[in-house]
Amino acid sequence: MKPMGAIPAEFRGDGPLQIAGEMAEAWIEAAGDTPLFVYDADMVTARIARLRAAMPAGLDIHYAIKANPFAPLIAVMAPLVDGLDIASKGEMALALAAKPGSAISFAGPGKRDAEIVAAIKAGVTLNLESEGEAIRALMAAERLGVTPRLAVRVNPEMELRGSGMRMGGRASPFGIDADRAAAIAKRLVAAGVDWRGFHIFAGSQALDAQAIIETQAETLALAGRLADEVGVTPPLVNLGGGFGIPYFPGEEPLDIEAIGLALGERMASLPPSLKGARFAIELGRWLVGEAGVYLTRVIDRKESRGETFLVVDGGLHHQLAASGNFGTVVKRNYPVSVATVTPGGAVETVSVVGCLCTPLDRLADRVSLPVAGPGDVIAVFMAGAYGLSASPTAFLGHELPGQMLAGGRDTPNAIFTSSAP
Ligand SMILES: *Cc1c(COP(=O)(O)O)cnc(C)c1O
């Protein structure tokens, strides 16, 4: 038997799985079929409220919508966050449906001219990833006769220690190297653009508060030095994010209150070059990851050479990360449960495998679960971020799963919107 990560507290109960106060089977019935993603809106709004309370007053909170671009979810989150961060023209359309262009920033390498033009027209801030992109943005703005909103994304010297995906401290397609960033910013200011400041993102999926505290301090120091060099206070310094969530056995939730306290102290003693600047953090998975559950029904139960397999109607084509094939080296088990069974009965060691014809399609490897068979529903937790949109949905030609938003501030447990399977 192999261990699995911890099920988020909101989904631990005495009976069959409930999501936002309704049985998993009720959500499936409402959606029409499995596989199905259900996102709990109340969990997301509670996370945003906890983050606001923990972070210093005046710190802007941005949602990086690549974590989960489900439009009804963005609609719930948009009024509660200060900005949306996007990385493509498709995400821009989603973000503009929920926020004005002035509250949206566009990062990511390889922006096409059409994307640059669309962003400038919409008043979206472009986080420039290279000098070439800066030149293309200036040329596009001149052709359009519009003053563009441009920020410089910085490739910092430091990396976020312990982060799942390192984004700094090395040669990188992301951001302009720190030693060139001030010169580019100066050119932008001289060219008369609406310079929006710096964007400094040093890593992702960190669970060590101390590492994030150190990185934020270094980021503020770097921003201070750059602002000094430019000679103009940056309107906004985006400090990045990197707030992780515990997916795997032995991982502990991040102490965001400690991060907020330390950041508050730093922000109370800023270098003169940053006095008057606004600050933001941009988070994806911390806001939405724990709020999503992927529900998939058992089609077959088979024994092979002494092992038991539960074969489900979903798989890695919807939830690649749980199969261990998205940014992880070693396959470790996401938390899973049998959604249709009351815990406390007999358990057995089983592997949950998807319906794709590839040995990669294993959602849980030799975990201890209540005894289950065809007709039961398996819940894969931590499915709210980098789930459906980060999975190879076309691989093997199965249908798309449904997605539902459960709960909401005004209508408890209401089904907000669904996309039918
Ligand atoms: C992906 C990304 C994020 C969100 O990362 P999470 O780990 O989901 O919080 C934030 N900012 C940038 C620039 C990104 O590329």
XYZ file of C-alpha atoms and ligand atoms in Angstrom:
436
model
C 0.000 0.000 0.000
C 1.193 3.499 -0.831
C 0.155 6.655 1.008
C -1.913 9.424 -0.520
C -2.190 13.146 0.139
C -4.673 14.541 2.643
C -8.274 15.169 1.578
C -9.116 18.876 2.079
C -11.004 19.329 5.376
C -14.149 20.593 3.632
C -14.626 17.184 2.010
C -14.000 14.996 5.050
C -17.225 13.637 6.473
C -18.900 10.618 7.990
C -21.032 9.641 5.004
C -20.721 9.524 1.241
C -18.921 12.547 -0.231
C -20.737 15.864 -0.176
C -19.681 18.906 -2.168
C -21.163 22.247 -1.102
C -23.745 20.392 0.963
C -24.973 18.073 -1.801
C -24.146 14.436 -2.448
C -21.637 13.765 -5.212
C -24.332 11.693 -6.936
C -26.666 14.717 -6.906
C -24.086 16.797 -8.766
C -23.624 13.995 -11.272
C -27.358 13.745 -11.797
C -27.594 17.496 -12.306
C -24.740 17.414 -14.807
C -26.082 14.360 -16.579
C -23.078 12.046 -16.387
C -19.557 11.354 -15.235
C -16.734 12.285 -15.560
C -17.377 15.615 -13.925
C -15.439 18.434 -12.301
C -17.249 20.200 -9.467
C -15.776 23.425 -8.085
C -16.991 24.730 -4.732
C -17.404 28.505 -5.077
C -17.719 29.009 -1.337
C -14.352 27.383 -0.727
C -12.778 29.775 -3.219
C -14.415 32.855 -1.714
C -13.368 31.677 1.754
C -9.760 31.339 0.550
C -9.806 34.845 -0.892
C -11.227 36.224 2.379
C -8.574 34.426 4.435
C -5.851 35.735 2.132
C -7.157 39.316 2.410
C -7.186 39.043 6.190
C -3.654 37.633 6.281
C -2.012 40.032 3.831
C -1.112 43.650 4.557
C -3.825 46.225 3.856
C -3.440 47.697 0.399
C -1.760 44.657 -1.132
C -3.511 43.822 -4.393
C -4.505 40.217 -5.051
C -4.496 38.939 -8.616
C -5.855 35.650 -9.882
C -3.733 33.904 -12.538
C -6.542 32.393 -14.574
C -4.429 29.710 -16.214
C -4.914 27.736 -12.978
C -8.625 27.396 -13.786
C -10.221 29.344 -16.634
C -13.796 28.038 -16.116
C -15.835 31.160 -16.941
C -18.448 30.832 -14.143
C -15.619 30.506 -11.631
C -13.877 33.612 -13.004
C -17.193 35.456 -12.753
C -17.453 34.628 -9.050
C -13.836 35.541 -8.349
C -13.494 38.708 -10.410
C -15.318 41.062 -8.016
C -13.283 39.682 -5.093
C -9.798 40.150 -6.559
C -8.031 43.282 -7.767
C -6.682 41.897 -10.997
C -6.625 38.987 -13.390
C -3.393 37.706 -14.887
C -3.550 36.117 -18.301
C -1.137 34.508 -20.729
C -2.940 34.300 -24.084
C -5.538 36.000 -26.250
C -8.040 33.301 -25.314
C -7.548 34.037 -21.632
C -7.807 37.742 -22.440
C -11.329 37.236 -23.781
C -12.288 35.353 -20.612
C -10.763 38.018 -18.380
C -12.312 40.964 -20.264
C -15.740 39.412 -19.759
C -15.190 39.800 -16.012
C -12.877 42.815 -15.458
C -11.889 46.030 -17.260
C -8.645 45.962 -19.247
C -6.977 48.196 -16.666
C -7.253 45.358 -14.110
C -5.720 42.739 -16.403
C -2.062 41.968 -17.054
C -0.732 39.752 -19.798
C 2.464 37.750 -19.196
C 4.069 34.939 -21.136
C 6.740 34.580 -23.815
C 6.011 34.512 -27.520
C 3.159 36.987 -27.623
C 2.034 37.345 -31.229
C 1.607 40.769 -32.790
C -2.150 40.183 -32.909
C -2.134 39.498 -29.170
C -0.058 42.599 -28.460
C -2.418 44.735 -30.551
C -5.517 43.286 -28.889
C -4.060 43.872 -25.423
C -3.086 47.475 -26.172
C -6.521 48.199 -27.630
C -8.216 46.755 -24.545
C -6.018 48.698 -22.127
C -4.504 45.486 -20.790
C -1.013 45.773 -19.272
C 1.616 43.823 -21.186
C 4.262 42.299 -18.942
C 7.165 42.424 -21.371
C 9.215 39.262 -21.509
C 12.073 40.461 -23.724
C 13.588 43.493 -25.418
C 12.244 42.293 -28.744
C 8.747 42.182 -27.320
C 9.200 45.689 -25.907
C 10.096 46.980 -29.372
C 7.146 45.189 -30.985
C 4.787 46.629 -28.362
C 6.104 50.164 -28.934
C 5.710 49.785 -32.702
C 2.202 48.385 -32.379
C 1.163 51.225 -30.073
C 2.528 53.807 -32.497
C 0.594 52.261 -35.388
C -2.554 52.260 -33.257
C -1.981 55.774 -31.957
C -2.631 54.558 -28.417
C -0.545 54.986 -25.263
C 0.181 51.391 -24.212
C 0.271 50.117 -20.653
C 3.588 48.311 -20.339
C 5.357 46.663 -17.415
C 8.754 45.002 -17.375
C 8.830 41.409 -16.277
C 12.141 40.819 -14.557
C 14.077 37.565 -14.591
C 15.411 37.818 -11.042
C 18.764 36.563 -9.807
C 17.070 34.655 -7.022
C 14.867 31.614 -7.161
C 12.060 30.617 -4.833
C 13.602 27.940 -2.613
C 11.688 24.657 -2.510
C 9.360 25.665 -5.308
C 7.844 23.041 -7.579
C 8.649 25.056 -10.680
C 11.631 27.364 -10.516
C 11.252 30.550 -12.511
C 14.276 32.621 -11.483
C 18.007 32.432 -10.927
C 18.817 31.036 -14.342
C 18.726 31.653 -18.081
C 15.056 31.962 -18.879
C 12.476 32.590 -21.589
C 10.547 34.533 -18.906
C 11.320 38.152 -18.139
C 14.184 40.481 -18.916
C 17.382 39.707 -17.021
C 17.571 41.832 -13.876
C 20.716 43.633 -15.017
C 18.948 44.852 -18.201
C 15.498 45.527 -16.759
C 16.053 49.098 -15.536
C 17.500 50.191 -18.882
C 14.437 48.879 -20.713
C 12.092 50.517 -18.207
C 13.916 53.810 -18.716
C 13.437 53.542 -22.468
C 9.735 52.888 -21.986
C 9.376 55.914 -19.723
C 11.307 58.052 -22.222
C 9.063 56.815 -25.042
C 6.061 58.189 -23.151
C 4.242 54.912 -22.539
C 2.062 54.324 -19.486
C 4.769 52.453 -17.595
C 3.107 50.145 -15.098
C 6.163 49.010 -13.167
C 7.771 45.627 -12.572
C 6.578 42.048 -12.516
C 8.902 39.682 -10.651
C 7.884 36.035 -10.408
C 10.410 33.689 -8.829
C 8.608 30.354 -8.583
C 5.538 28.262 -7.958
C 4.085 25.664 -5.564
C 6.181 26.429 -2.472
C 4.949 25.152 0.903
C 7.704 26.680 3.035
C 6.513 30.066 4.350
C 10.081 31.036 5.241
C 11.185 30.531 1.640
C 8.403 32.770 0.370
C 9.179 35.388 3.032
C 12.825 35.450 1.955
C 11.942 35.628 -1.725
C 9.484 38.470 -1.163
C 12.141 40.397 0.759
C 14.642 39.855 -2.051
C 12.007 40.812 -4.611
C 11.271 44.073 -2.811
C 14.980 44.808 -2.554
C 15.451 44.118 -6.259
C 12.454 46.302 -7.157
C 13.917 49.076 -4.987
C 17.275 48.920 -6.767
C 15.627 48.870 -10.193
C 13.357 51.800 -9.304
C 16.421 53.740 -8.152
C 18.083 53.120 -11.492
C 14.999 54.132 -13.457
C 14.563 57.242 -11.351
C 10.775 56.908 -11.388
C 8.605 55.196 -8.777
C 6.992 52.134 -10.374
C 3.194 52.447 -10.146
C 2.912 48.729 -9.393
C 5.317 46.040 -8.271
C 3.915 42.577 -8.830
C 5.787 40.393 -6.329
C 4.730 37.119 -7.961
C 3.172 34.329 -5.976
C 4.373 30.815 -5.484
C 1.882 29.914 -2.735
C 1.609 26.135 -2.825
C -1.027 23.652 -1.676
C -0.397 20.215 -0.122
C -1.009 17.582 -2.778
C 1.027 14.708 -1.424
C 1.562 12.639 1.734
C 3.555 14.467 4.387
C 2.989 17.927 2.903
C 1.672 20.643 5.222
C -0.450 23.653 4.265
C 1.361 26.943 3.812
C 1.383 29.372 6.752
C 0.040 32.396 4.866
C -0.487 34.361 8.074
C 3.276 34.292 8.716
C 3.890 35.466 5.148
C 1.422 38.325 5.555
C 2.996 39.497 8.811
C 6.503 39.531 7.350
C 5.380 41.275 4.172
C 3.533 43.882 6.220
C 6.722 44.680 8.105
C 8.674 45.020 4.847
C 6.046 47.230 3.303
C 6.152 49.497 6.360
C 9.845 50.214 5.784
C 10.195 50.591 2.029
C 13.210 52.164 0.359
C 12.485 55.745 -0.828
C 12.392 54.638 -4.472
C 9.317 52.489 -3.750
C 7.386 54.997 -1.630
C 4.004 55.444 -3.256
C 4.170 52.264 -5.323
C 1.342 49.723 -5.152
C 2.129 46.074 -4.611
C 0.409 42.913 -5.783
C 0.715 39.174 -5.485
C -0.615 36.830 -8.147
C -1.906 33.426 -7.186
C -3.453 30.571 -9.088
C -3.561 27.186 -7.408
C -3.721 28.458 -3.809
C -7.054 30.118 -4.555
C -8.751 27.343 -6.509
C -6.826 24.071 -6.340
C -8.390 22.582 -3.233
C -11.914 23.624 -4.241
C -12.191 21.215 -7.161
C -13.153 17.540 -7.179
C -13.000 15.270 -10.212
C -15.710 12.607 -10.108
C -15.347 9.516 -12.239
C -17.373 6.307 -12.180
C -15.975 2.801 -11.849
C -16.649 0.839 -15.046
C -14.767 -2.338 -14.272
C -13.062 -4.067 -11.406
C -10.381 -6.540 -12.289
C -7.766 -8.651 -10.627
C -4.409 -9.194 -12.254
C -1.542 -11.124 -10.739
C -2.729 -10.475 -7.228
C -3.519 -6.776 -7.647
C -6.926 -5.118 -7.878
C -7.713 -2.421 -10.412
C -10.696 -0.105 -10.433
C -11.082 1.058 -14.033
C -12.913 4.395 -14.242
C -14.604 6.353 -17.034
C -12.188 9.293 -16.650
C -8.435 9.513 -16.680
C -5.349 11.542 -17.389
C -6.982 13.163 -20.424
C -8.946 15.248 -17.876
C -6.741 15.190 -14.807
C -3.183 14.762 -16.033
C -1.587 16.042 -12.838
C -3.059 13.266 -10.686
C -1.410 10.697 -12.956
C 1.973 12.200 -12.124
C 2.676 13.336 -15.667
C 2.415 17.123 -15.195
C 5.537 18.666 -13.724
C 6.445 15.845 -11.350
C 9.287 13.375 -11.566
C 8.043 10.657 -9.240
C 4.429 9.448 -9.241
C 2.929 10.183 -5.842
C -0.727 9.808 -4.979
C -3.172 12.682 -4.945
C -5.898 12.237 -2.321
C -8.752 10.105 -3.645
C -11.833 8.527 -2.083
C -14.823 6.413 -2.983
C -17.501 9.120 -3.128
C -20.438 6.712 -2.958
C -19.406 4.715 0.114
C -19.679 5.584 3.812
C -16.158 5.498 5.274
C -15.426 3.118 8.113
C -16.180 -0.204 6.414
C -13.803 -2.732 4.907
C -10.848 -1.371 2.973
C -8.537 -2.900 0.395
C -5.478 -1.930 -1.595
C -6.390 -0.954 -5.155
C -5.082 1.038 -8.082
C -7.463 3.449 -9.789
C -6.748 3.500 -13.502
C -8.297 5.600 -16.238
C -9.872 4.419 -19.456
C -7.026 5.466 -21.745
C -5.089 2.774 -23.517
C -1.744 3.729 -21.987
C -0.019 2.554 -18.812
C 0.498 6.216 -17.895
C -3.197 6.473 -17.054
C -3.097 5.684 -13.364
C -4.949 8.098 -11.085
C -4.006 6.343 -7.841
C -1.337 3.719 -7.327
C -1.964 0.946 -4.773
C -3.914 3.052 -2.279
C -6.098 1.889 0.582
C -9.774 2.574 -0.238
C -13.159 1.284 0.910
C -14.136 -1.774 -1.122
C -15.784 -0.556 -4.330
C -16.871 -1.825 -7.711
C -18.677 -0.925 -10.918
C -21.165 1.900 -10.363
C -19.272 3.469 -7.493
C -17.791 6.933 -7.989
C -14.167 7.787 -7.318
C -13.369 11.348 -6.219
C -9.965 12.771 -7.094
C -9.318 15.822 -4.907
C -7.064 18.851 -5.509
C -8.600 19.072 -8.971
C -9.477 22.772 -8.973
C -6.213 23.974 -10.533
C -4.340 22.708 -13.594
C -6.982 20.036 -14.129
C -9.070 20.036 -17.271
C -7.304 22.952 -18.974
C -3.877 21.411 -18.332
C -4.766 17.938 -19.613
C -4.538 16.380 -23.102
C -8.296 16.213 -23.709
C -7.964 15.124 -27.342
C -5.745 12.155 -26.517
C -7.697 8.986 -27.404
C -10.794 10.862 -28.477
C -13.035 10.561 -25.432
C -15.749 13.118 -24.700
C -15.047 16.208 -22.662
C -16.120 15.989 -19.011
C -18.727 18.264 -17.489
C -17.822 21.144 -15.204
C -20.040 22.619 -12.516
C -19.742 25.442 -10.085
C -21.336 24.558 -6.762
C -22.476 26.985 -4.123
C -22.111 30.728 -4.216
C -22.548 33.706 -1.943
C -26.189 34.447 -2.530
C -27.660 31.078 -3.395
C -26.184 28.417 -1.139
C -25.605 25.116 -2.880
C -27.104 26.377 -6.110
C -25.790 25.111 -9.367
C -24.365 28.247 -10.911
C -23.695 27.028 -14.389
C -22.756 23.826 -16.017
C -21.201 22.678 -19.213
C -22.799 19.378 -20.039
C -20.559 16.415 -20.835
C 1.395 30.170 -13.602
C 1.658 31.512 -13.090
C 1.074 31.936 -11.887
C 0.217 31.039 -11.039
O 0.971 30.036 -10.436
P 0.332 29.148 -9.258
O 1.392 28.184 -8.905
O -0.886 28.501 -9.826
O -0.021 30.075 -8.154
C 1.307 33.218 -11.462
N 2.067 34.051 -12.190
C 2.668 33.699 -13.341
C 3.495 34.664 -14.074
C 2.482 32.425 -13.830
O 3.078 32.053 -14.966
